[in-house]
Amino acid sequence: MNEQLSFGTKLLNGFLRVMVIVLVLILASVVVALILALFGVWS
């Protein structure tokens, strides 16, 4: 039981970490795109 819980916890933590990294990258790209659009550099 304890090993299964620790394995599930590690799997969940890894999955959540990947999701957080993906969300941060998406938000950062959106912010950069908005800044470039504000300065008229984007297209």
JSON list of C-alpha atoms in Angstrom, two decimals:
[
{"chain": "A", "resi": 1, "resn": "MET", "atom": "CA", "xyz": [0.00, 0.00, 0.00]},
{"chain": "A", "resi": 2, "resn": "ASN", "atom": "CA", "xyz": [2.72, 2.42, 0.96]},
{"chain": "A", "resi": 3, "resn": "GLU", "atom": "CA", "xyz": [4.82, 1.64, -2.12]},
{"chain": "A", "resi": 4, "resn": "GLN", "atom": "CA", "xyz": [1.83, 2.03, -4.41]},
{"chain": "A", "resi": 5, "resn": "LEU", "atom": "CA", "xyz": [0.98, 5.36, -2.78]},
{"chain": "A", "resi": 6, "resn": "SER", "atom": "CA", "xyz": [4.53, 6.63, -3.11]},
{"chain": "A", "resi": 7, "resn": "PHE", "atom": "CA", "xyz": [4.63, 5.51, -6.76]},
{"chain": "A", "resi": 8, "resn": "GLY", "atom": "CA", "xyz": [1.30, 7.20, -7.49]},
{"chain": "A", "resi": 9, "resn": "THR", "atom": "CA", "xyz": [2.46, 10.32, -5.69]},
{"chain": "A", "resi": 10, "resn": "LYS", "atom": "CA", "xyz": [5.69, 10.43, -7.70]},
{"chain": "A", "resi": 11, "resn": "LEU", "atom": "CA", "xyz": [3.76, 9.91, -10.94]},
{"chain": "A", "resi": 12, "resn": "LEU", "atom": "CA", "xyz": [1.25, 12.63, -10.02]},
{"chain": "A", "resi": 13, "resn": "ASN", "atom": "CA", "xyz": [4.00, 15.03, -8.96]},
{"chain": "A", "resi": 14, "resn": "GLY", "atom": "CA", "xyz": [5.88, 14.47, -12.22]},
{"chain": "A", "resi": 15, "resn": "PHE", "atom": "CA", "xyz": [2.71, 14.97, -14.27]},
{"chain": "A", "resi": 16, "resn": "LEU", "atom": "CA", "xyz": [1.78, 18.15, -12.39]},
{"chain": "A", "resi": 17, "resn": "ARG", "atom": "CA", "xyz": [5.34, 19.46, -12.74]},
{"chain": "A", "resi": 18, "resn": "VAL", "atom": "CA", "xyz": [5.19, 18.95, -16.53]},
{"chain": "A", "resi": 19, "resn": "MET", "atom": "CA", "xyz": [1.78, 20.63, -16.72]},
{"chain": "A", "resi": 20, "resn": "VAL", "atom": "CA", "xyz": [3.01, 23.62, -14.69]},
{"chain": "A", "resi": 21, "resn": "ILE", "atom": "CA", "xyz": [6.08, 24.00, -16.94]},
{"chain": "A", "resi": 22, "resn": "VAL", "atom": "CA", "xyz": [3.88, 23.84, -20.06]},
{"chain": "A", "resi": 23, "resn": "LEU", "atom": "CA", "xyz": [1.47, 26.43, -18.64]},
{"chain": "A", "resi": 24, "resn": "VAL", "atom": "CA", "xyz": [4.33, 28.75, -17.67]},
{"chain": "A", "resi": 25, "resn": "LEU", "atom": "CA", "xyz": [5.84, 28.48, -21.15]},
{"chain": "A", "resi": 26, "resn": "ILE", "atom": "CA", "xyz": [2.47, 29.23, -22.77]},
{"chain": "A", "resi": 27, "resn": "LEU", "atom": "CA", "xyz": [1.84, 32.23, -20.50]},
{"chain": "A", "resi": 28, "resn": "ALA", "atom": "CA", "xyz": [5.37, 33.53, -21.10]},
{"chain": "A", "resi": 29, "resn": "SER", "atom": "CA", "xyz": [4.94, 33.23, -24.87]},
{"chain": "A", "resi": 30, "resn": "VAL", "atom": "CA", "xyz": [1.61, 35.08, -24.69]},
{"chain": "A", "resi": 31, "resn": "VAL", "atom": "CA", "xyz": [3.15, 37.88, -22.62]},
{"chain": "A", "resi": 32, "resn": "VAL", "atom": "CA", "xyz": [6.07, 38.20, -25.03]},
{"chain": "A", "resi": 33, "resn": "ALA", "atom": "CA", "xyz": [3.67, 38.27, -28.00]},
{"chain": "A", "resi": 34, "resn": "LEU", "atom": "CA", "xyz": [1.58, 40.98, -26.33]},
{"chain": "A", "resi": 35, "resn": "ILE", "atom": "CA", "xyz": [4.66, 43.09, -25.56]},
{"chain": "A", "resi": 36, "resn": "LEU", "atom": "CA", "xyz": [5.89, 42.76, -29.13]},
{"chain": "A", "resi": 37, "resn": "ALA", "atom": "CA", "xyz": [2.42, 43.66, -30.42]},
{"chain": "A", "resi": 38, "resn": "LEU", "atom": "CA", "xyz": [2.36, 46.73, -28.16]},
{"chain": "A", "resi": 39, "resn": "PHE", "atom": "CA", "xyz": [5.69, 47.93, -29.56]},
{"chain": "A", "resi": 40, "resn": "GLY", "atom": "CA", "xyz": [4.57, 47.10, -33.09]},
{"chain": "A", "resi": 41, "resn": "VAL", "atom": "CA", "xyz": [7.39, 44.66, -33.71]},
{"chain": "A", "resi": 42, "resn": "TRP", "atom": "CA", "xyz": [5.08, 41.65, -34.11]},
{"chain": "A", "resi": 43, "resn": "SER", "atom": "CA", "xyz": [4.21, 41.48, -37.86]}
]
